[in-house]
Amino acid sequence: MGFAGAMVVAMAVDALVGWPAPLFARIGHPVTWLGRLIAAIDAAWNRASDRPALRRAAGVAGALVVIALAVAIGWIVQLVLFSGWIQIALVGILAWPLVALRSLYDHVAAVATPLQAGDIAGAREAVSRIVGRDPAALDEAGIARAAIESLAENASDGIVAPVLWGALFGLPGILGYKAINTLDSMIGHRSERHEAFGWAAARIDDVANFIPARLTGFLFVLLAPQRSKALSCMTRDARRHRSPNAGWPEAAMAGALGVRLSGPRIYHGSVTNEPWLNDGARDPHPADIVEGLTIYRRAMLLLAGLLAILGFA
């Protein structure tokens, strides 16, 4: 349970300082280091001339290599740390870059600010940093919807999941999860190049996020202004989402705010018809992003409080 306390330390440090831009400019970030390794494996092992079965096998091997290396590094570092309270503090500080608590808040707030001021162009530019859909095709409601969806999904992927795995296993857990999540974001999508090679990355990510996504959804429900509506929307609509996991926090947030999320969107000029979450509700307004950020902030405080009880009580 000491690792739960370490994750509270990581969350507190990240909430206070984030990952400073000068530090990023000087040394990058652990996720970018993982990204370079994954890109190198993708370039070397994902050959278009190979049969799909061979490319899938290479993808399985590549994913396992990246995850095993991340876990091994975490285990070795953790092994040489002092024990007791010093270990808790050091594990928390080392885990701090792997918790995206502040950056998620800042990126979503950066969408809300220009959108509330009527600056659609500025809001489109800000939302393009956190979603992959075409920003030029988004109106005010579309921008707000994209920002809220990103907030809900990334609360699970960027904070709850790494913190949960870190609370269970310390540095090997949080580093292993970040390797899994980075693999999925880079090669786990259904493109011609990665349909076979990224199959394992996507499936492993689904498993790693199964519990965190549902936990995130329930945290949003607990902090919703009308809990029964949030719970009803989550349990009814979560499975309608294209992702087996993202639908839980997104549907919970849709019910909490009383808005509809997901639905049709445009990627690279093509319309993707996704089902609505909380269909029949109104479209989101800029103020709903701010309310979503309030629910997010309170949910993360509740999570930190629960971890503190486990780690320090």
Coordinates of N, CA and C in Angstrom, one line a residue, residues 101-252:
L101 N -1.9 15.1 -14.9 CA -2.9 15.8 -14.2 C -3.1 17.2 -14.6
R102 N -2.0 18.0 -14.6 CA -2.0 19.4 -14.8 C -2.1 19.7 -16.3
S103 N -1.4 18.9 -17.1 CA -1.4 19.2 -18.6 C -2.7 19.0 -19.2
L104 N -3.5 18.0 -18.7 CA -4.8 17.8 -19.3 C -5.7 18.9 -18.9
Y105 N -5.7 19.4 -17.7 CA -6.5 20.5 -17.3 C -6.1 21.8 -18.1
D106 N -4.8 22.0 -18.2 CA -4.4 23.2 -19.0 C -4.8 23.2 -20.4
H107 N -4.7 22.0 -21.1 CA -5.0 21.9 -22.5 C -6.5 22.1 -22.7
V108 N -7.3 21.5 -21.8 CA -8.8 21.7 -22.0 C -9.2 23.1 -21.7
A109 N -8.6 23.7 -20.6 CA -9.0 25.1 -20.3 C -8.6 26.0 -21.4
A110 N -7.5 25.7 -22.1 CA -7.1 26.5 -23.2 C -8.1 26.5 -24.4
V111 N -9.0 25.5 -24.4 CA -10.1 25.5 -25.4 C -11.2 26.4 -24.9
A112 N -11.5 26.3 -23.6 CA -12.7 27.0 -23.0 C -12.5 28.5 -23.1
T113 N -11.3 28.9 -22.8 CA -11.1 30.4 -22.7 C -11.4 31.2 -24.0
P114 N -10.8 30.8 -25.1 CA -11.2 31.5 -26.4 C -12.7 31.2 -26.8
L115 N -13.2 30.0 -26.5 CA -14.5 29.7 -26.9 C -15.5 30.6 -26.2
Q116 N -15.3 30.8 -24.9 CA -16.2 31.7 -24.1 C -16.1 33.1 -24.6
A117 N -15.0 33.5 -25.2 CA -14.8 34.9 -25.7 C -15.3 35.0 -27.1
G118 N -15.8 34.0 -27.7 CA -16.3 34.0 -29.0 C -15.2 33.9 -30.1
D119 N -14.0 33.5 -29.7 CA -12.9 33.4 -30.6 C -12.9 31.9 -31.2
I120 N -13.7 31.7 -32.2 CA -13.8 30.3 -32.7 C -12.5 29.8 -33.3
A121 N -11.8 30.7 -34.0 CA -10.5 30.3 -34.6 C -9.5 29.9 -33.5
G122 N -9.4 30.7 -32.5 CA -8.5 30.4 -31.4 C -8.9 29.1 -30.7
A123 N -10.2 28.8 -30.5 CA -10.7 27.6 -29.9 C -10.4 26.4 -30.8
R124 N -10.5 26.6 -32.1 CA -10.2 25.5 -33.0 C -8.7 25.1 -33.0
E125 N -7.9 26.1 -32.9 CA -6.5 25.9 -32.9 C -6.1 25.1 -31.6
A126 N -6.7 25.5 -30.5 CA -6.5 24.9 -29.2 C -7.0 23.5 -29.1
V127 N -8.1 23.2 -29.7 CA -8.7 21.9 -29.6 C -8.0 20.9 -30.6
S128 N -7.3 21.5 -31.6 CA -6.6 20.6 -32.5 C -5.4 20.0 -31.9
R129 N -4.9 20.5 -30.7 CA -3.8 20.0 -30.0 C -4.2 18.7 -29.2
I130 N -5.5 18.5 -29.0 CA -5.9 17.4 -28.1 C -6.8 16.4 -28.8
V131 N -7.3 16.7 -30.0 CA -8.1 15.7 -30.7 C -7.6 15.5 -32.1
G132 N -8.0 14.4 -32.8 CA -7.5 14.2 -34.1 C -8.5 14.6 -35.2
R133 N -9.7 15.0 -34.9 CA -10.7 15.3 -35.9 C -10.4 16.7 -36.5
D134 N -11.0 16.9 -37.7 CA -10.7 18.1 -38.4 C -11.2 19.3 -37.7
P135 N -10.4 20.3 -37.2 CA -10.9 21.4 -36.4 C -11.7 22.4 -37.3
A136 N -11.4 22.5 -38.6 CA -12.0 23.5 -39.4 C -13.5 23.1 -39.6
A137 N -13.9 21.9 -39.4 CA -15.3 21.4 -39.5 C -16.1 21.6 -38.3
L138 N -15.5 22.1 -37.2 CA -16.1 22.2 -35.9 C -16.8 23.5 -35.6
D139 N -18.0 23.5 -35.3 CA -18.7 24.8 -34.8 C -18.5 24.9 -33.3
E140 N -19.2 25.8 -32.7 CA -19.0 26.0 -31.2 C -19.3 24.7 -30.5
A141 N -20.5 24.1 -30.8 CA -20.9 22.9 -30.1 C -19.9 21.8 -30.4
G142 N -19.4 21.7 -31.6 CA -18.5 20.6 -31.9 C -17.1 20.8 -31.2
I143 N -16.7 22.0 -31.0 CA -15.4 22.3 -30.3 C -15.6 21.9 -28.8
A144 N -16.8 22.3 -28.2 CA -17.0 22.0 -26.8 C -17.1 20.5 -26.6
R145 N -17.8 19.9 -27.6 CA -18.0 18.4 -27.5 C -16.6 17.7 -27.5
A146 N -15.8 18.1 -28.4 CA -14.4 17.5 -28.6 C -13.6 17.7 -27.3
A147 N -13.7 18.9 -26.7 CA -12.9 19.2 -25.5 C -13.4 18.3 -24.4
I148 N -14.7 18.2 -24.2 CA -15.2 17.5 -23.1 C -14.9 16.0 -23.2
E149 N -15.1 15.5 -24.5 CA -14.7 14.1 -24.7 C -13.3 13.8 -24.4
S150 N -12.4 14.7 -24.8 CA -11.0 14.5 -24.6 C -10.7 14.5 -23.1
L151 N -11.3 15.5 -22.3 CA -11.2 15.5 -20.9 C -11.6 14.2 -20.2
A152 N -12.7 13.7 -20.6 CA -13.2 12.5 -20.0 C -12.4 11.3 -20.3
E153 N -12.0 11.1 -21.5 CA -11.2 9.9 -21.9 C -9.8 10.0 -21.3
N154 N -9.2 11.2 -21.4 CA -7.8 11.3 -21.0 C -7.7 11.3 -19.5
A155 N -8.8 11.6 -18.8 CA -8.7 11.5 -17.3 C -8.5 10.1 -16.9
S156 N -9.0 9.2 -17.7 CA -8.8 7.7 -17.5 C -7.4 7.3 -17.9
D157 N -7.1 7.6 -19.2 CA -5.8 7.2 -19.8 C -4.6 7.9 -19.2
G158 N -4.8 9.2 -18.9 CA -3.6 10.0 -18.5 C -3.4 10.1 -17.0
I159 N -4.4 9.8 -16.2 CA -4.3 9.9 -14.7 C -4.7 8.7 -14.0
V160 N -6.0 8.3 -14.1 CA -6.5 7.2 -13.3 C -5.8 5.9 -13.6
A161 N -5.6 5.5 -14.8 CA -4.9 4.3 -15.2 C -3.5 4.2 -14.7
P162 N -2.6 5.2 -15.1 CA -1.3 5.1 -14.6 C -1.2 5.1 -13.1
V163 N -2.0 5.9 -12.4 CA -2.0 6.0 -11.0 C -2.4 4.6 -10.4
L164 N -3.4 4.0 -10.9 CA -3.9 2.7 -10.4 C -2.8 1.6 -10.5
W165 N -2.2 1.6 -11.7 CA -1.1 0.6 -11.9 C 0.1 0.9 -11.1
G166 N 0.3 2.2 -10.9 CA 1.4 2.6 -10.0 C 1.2 2.2 -8.6
A167 N -0.1 2.4 -8.1 CA -0.4 2.1 -6.7 C -0.3 0.6 -6.5
L168 N -0.6 -0.2 -7.5 CA -0.5 -1.7 -7.3 C 1.0 -2.2 -7.4
F169 N 1.8 -1.6 -8.3 CA 3.1 -2.2 -8.5 C 4.3 -1.2 -8.5
G170 N 4.0 0.1 -8.2 CA 5.1 1.0 -8.1 C 5.6 1.4 -9.5
L171 N 6.9 1.7 -9.6 CA 7.4 2.1 -10.9 C 7.3 1.1 -12.0
P172 N 7.4 -0.2 -11.8 CA 7.2 -1.1 -12.9 C 5.8 -1.0 -13.4
G173 N 4.8 -0.8 -12.5 CA 3.4 -0.7 -12.9 C 3.1 0.5 -13.7
I174 N 3.6 1.7 -13.3 CA 3.2 2.9 -14.0 C 4.0 3.0 -15.3
L175 N 5.3 2.6 -15.3 CA 6.1 2.6 -16.5 C 5.5 1.6 -17.5
G176 N 5.2 0.4 -17.0 CA 4.6 -0.6 -18.0 C 3.3 -0.1 -18.6
Y177 N 2.5 0.6 -17.8 CA 1.2 1.1 -18.3 C 1.5 2.2 -19.4
K178 N 2.4 3.1 -19.1 CA 2.7 4.2 -20.1 C 3.3 3.6 -21.4
A179 N 4.0 2.5 -21.3 CA 4.5 1.9 -22.5 C 3.3 1.3 -23.3
I180 N 2.4 0.7 -22.6 CA 1.2 0.1 -23.2 C 0.4 1.2 -23.9
N181 N 0.1 2.3 -23.2 CA -0.7 3.4 -23.7 C 0.0 4.1 -24.9
T182 N 1.3 4.3 -24.8 CA 2.0 4.9 -25.9 C 2.0 4.0 -27.1
L183 N 2.2 2.8 -26.9 CA 2.1 1.8 -28.1 C 0.8 2.0 -28.8
D184 N -0.3 2.0 -28.0 CA -1.6 2.1 -28.6 C -1.8 3.4 -29.3
S185 N -1.4 4.5 -28.8 CA -1.6 5.8 -29.4 C -0.8 5.9 -30.7
M186 N 0.4 5.2 -30.8 CA 1.2 5.3 -32.0 C 0.9 4.2 -33.1
I187 N 0.6 3.0 -32.7 CA 0.5 1.9 -33.7 C -0.8 1.2 -33.5
G188 N -1.6 1.5 -32.5 CA -2.8 0.7 -32.2 C -4.1 1.1 -33.0
H189 N -3.9 1.9 -34.0 CA -5.1 2.4 -34.8 C -5.3 1.5 -36.1
R190 N -6.5 1.6 -36.6 CA -6.8 0.7 -37.8 C -6.5 1.4 -39.1
S191 N -5.2 1.6 -39.4 CA -4.8 2.1 -40.6 C -4.2 1.0 -41.5
E192 N -4.0 1.2 -42.7 CA -3.4 0.2 -43.6 C -2.1 -0.3 -43.0
R193 N -1.3 0.6 -42.6 CA 0.0 0.2 -42.1 C 0.0 -0.6 -40.7
H194 N -1.0 -0.2 -39.9 CA -1.0 -0.7 -38.5 C -2.1 -1.7 -38.2
E195 N -2.9 -2.0 -39.2 CA -4.0 -3.0 -38.9 C -3.5 -4.3 -38.3
A196 N -2.5 -4.8 -38.9 CA -1.9 -6.1 -38.4 C -0.9 -5.8 -37.3
F197 N 0.1 -4.9 -37.6 CA 1.2 -4.7 -36.7 C 0.8 -4.2 -35.3
G198 N -0.3 -3.3 -35.3 CA -0.7 -2.7 -34.1 C -1.8 -3.5 -33.4
W199 N -2.2 -4.7 -33.9 CA -3.2 -5.4 -33.3 C -3.0 -5.7 -31.8
A200 N -1.8 -6.2 -31.5 CA -1.5 -6.5 -30.1 C -1.5 -5.3 -29.2
A201 N -0.9 -4.2 -29.7 CA -0.9 -3.0 -28.9 C -2.3 -2.5 -28.5
A202 N -3.2 -2.6 -29.5 CA -4.6 -2.2 -29.2 C -5.3 -3.1 -28.2
R203 N -5.1 -4.4 -28.3 CA -5.7 -5.4 -27.4 C -5.2 -5.3 -26.0
I204 N -3.9 -5.1 -25.9 CA -3.2 -5.0 -24.6 C -3.7 -3.7 -23.9
D205 N -3.8 -2.6 -24.6 CA -4.3 -1.4 -24.1 C -5.8 -1.5 -23.6
D206 N -6.6 -2.3 -24.3 CA -8.0 -2.5 -23.9 C -8.0 -3.2 -22.5
V207 N -7.2 -4.2 -22.3 CA -7.1 -4.9 -21.1 C -6.6 -4.0 -20.0
A208 N -5.6 -3.3 -20.2 CA -5.0 -2.4 -19.2 C -5.9 -1.3 -18.7
N209 N -6.8 -0.9 -19.6 CA -7.7 0.2 -19.3 C -9.1 -0.2 -18.8
F210 N -9.3 -1.5 -18.8 CA -10.7 -2.0 -18.5 C -11.2 -1.5 -17.1
I211 N -10.4 -1.7 -16.1 CA -10.9 -1.2 -14.7 C -10.7 0.3 -14.6
P212 N -9.6 0.9 -15.0 CA -9.5 2.3 -14.8 C -10.6 3.1 -15.5
A213 N -11.0 2.7 -16.7 CA -12.1 3.5 -17.4 C -13.4 3.4 -16.6
R214 N -13.7 2.3 -16.1 CA -14.9 2.2 -15.3 C -14.8 2.9 -13.9
L215 N -13.6 2.9 -13.3 CA -13.4 3.6 -12.1 C -13.5 5.1 -12.4
T216 N -13.0 5.6 -13.5 CA -13.1 7.0 -13.8 C -14.6 7.4 -14.0
G217 N -15.3 6.6 -14.7 CA -16.7 6.9 -14.9 C -17.5 7.0 -13.5
F218 N -17.2 6.1 -12.6 CA -17.9 6.1 -11.3 C -17.4 7.3 -10.5
L219 N -16.2 7.8 -10.6 CA -15.7 9.0 -10.0 C -16.5 10.2 -10.5
F220 N -16.7 10.3 -11.8 CA -17.5 11.3 -12.4 C -19.0 11.3 -11.9
V221 N -19.5 10.1 -11.8 CA -20.9 9.9 -11.3 C -21.0 10.5 -9.9
L222 N -20.0 10.1 -9.0 CA -20.1 10.5 -7.6 C -20.0 12.0 -7.5
L223 N -19.4 12.7 -8.4 CA -19.2 14.2 -8.3 C -20.2 14.9 -9.2
A224 N -21.1 14.2 -9.9 CA -22.1 14.9 -10.8 C -23.1 15.6 -10.0
P225 N -23.6 16.7 -10.5 CA -24.7 17.5 -9.8 C -25.9 16.6 -9.6
Q226 N -26.2 15.7 -10.6 CA -27.3 14.8 -10.5 C -26.8 13.4 -10.8
R227 N -26.5 12.7 -9.7 CA -25.8 11.4 -9.8 C -26.6 10.4 -10.5
S228 N -27.9 10.4 -10.2 CA -28.7 9.3 -10.9 C -28.7 9.4 -12.4
K229 N -28.8 10.7 -12.9 CA -28.8 10.9 -14.3 C -27.4 10.5 -14.9
A230 N -26.3 10.8 -14.2 CA -25.0 10.4 -14.7 C -24.8 8.9 -14.7
L231 N -25.3 8.3 -13.6 CA -25.2 6.8 -13.6 C -26.0 6.1 -14.6
S232 N -27.2 6.6 -14.8 CA -28.1 6.0 -15.8 C -27.5 6.2 -17.2
C233 N -27.0 7.3 -17.5 CA -26.4 7.5 -18.9 C -25.2 6.6 -19.0
M234 N -24.3 6.5 -18.0 CA -23.1 5.7 -18.1 C -23.5 4.2 -18.4
T235 N -24.4 3.7 -17.5 CA -24.7 2.3 -17.6 C -25.5 2.0 -18.9
R236 N -26.2 2.9 -19.4 CA -27.0 2.7 -20.6 C -26.2 2.9 -21.9
D237 N -25.3 3.9 -22.0 CA -24.7 4.3 -23.2 C -23.2 3.9 -23.4
A238 N -22.6 3.6 -22.3 CA -21.1 3.3 -22.4 C -20.8 2.3 -23.4
R239 N -21.6 1.3 -23.6 CA -21.3 0.2 -24.5 C -21.6 0.6 -25.9
R240 N -22.2 1.7 -26.2 CA -22.5 2.2 -27.5 C -21.2 2.8 -28.2
H241 N -20.2 3.2 -27.4 CA -19.0 3.8 -27.9 C -18.2 2.8 -28.7
R242 N -17.5 3.3 -29.7 CA -16.6 2.4 -30.5 C -15.5 1.7 -29.7
S243 N -15.1 2.4 -28.6 CA -14.1 1.8 -27.7 C -14.7 1.1 -26.6
P244 N -14.1 -0.1 -26.2 CA -14.7 -0.8 -25.0 C -14.5 -0.1 -23.7
N245 N -13.7 0.9 -23.7 CA -13.4 1.6 -22.4 C -13.7 3.0 -22.4
A246 N -13.4 3.8 -23.5 CA -13.6 5.2 -23.4 C -15.1 5.6 -23.2
G247 N -16.0 4.8 -23.6 CA -17.4 5.1 -23.4 C -17.8 5.3 -21.9
W248 N -17.1 4.7 -21.0 CA -17.5 4.8 -19.6 C -17.3 6.2 -19.0
P249 N -16.1 6.7 -19.1 CA -16.0 8.1 -18.6 C -16.7 9.1 -19.5
E250 N -16.8 8.9 -20.8 CA -17.4 9.9 -21.6 C -18.9 9.9 -21.4
A251 N -19.6 8.7 -21.3 CA -21.0 8.7 -21.0 C -21.3 9.2 -19.6
A252 N -20.5 8.9 -18.7 CA -20.7 9.5 -17.3 C -20.6 11.0 -17.3

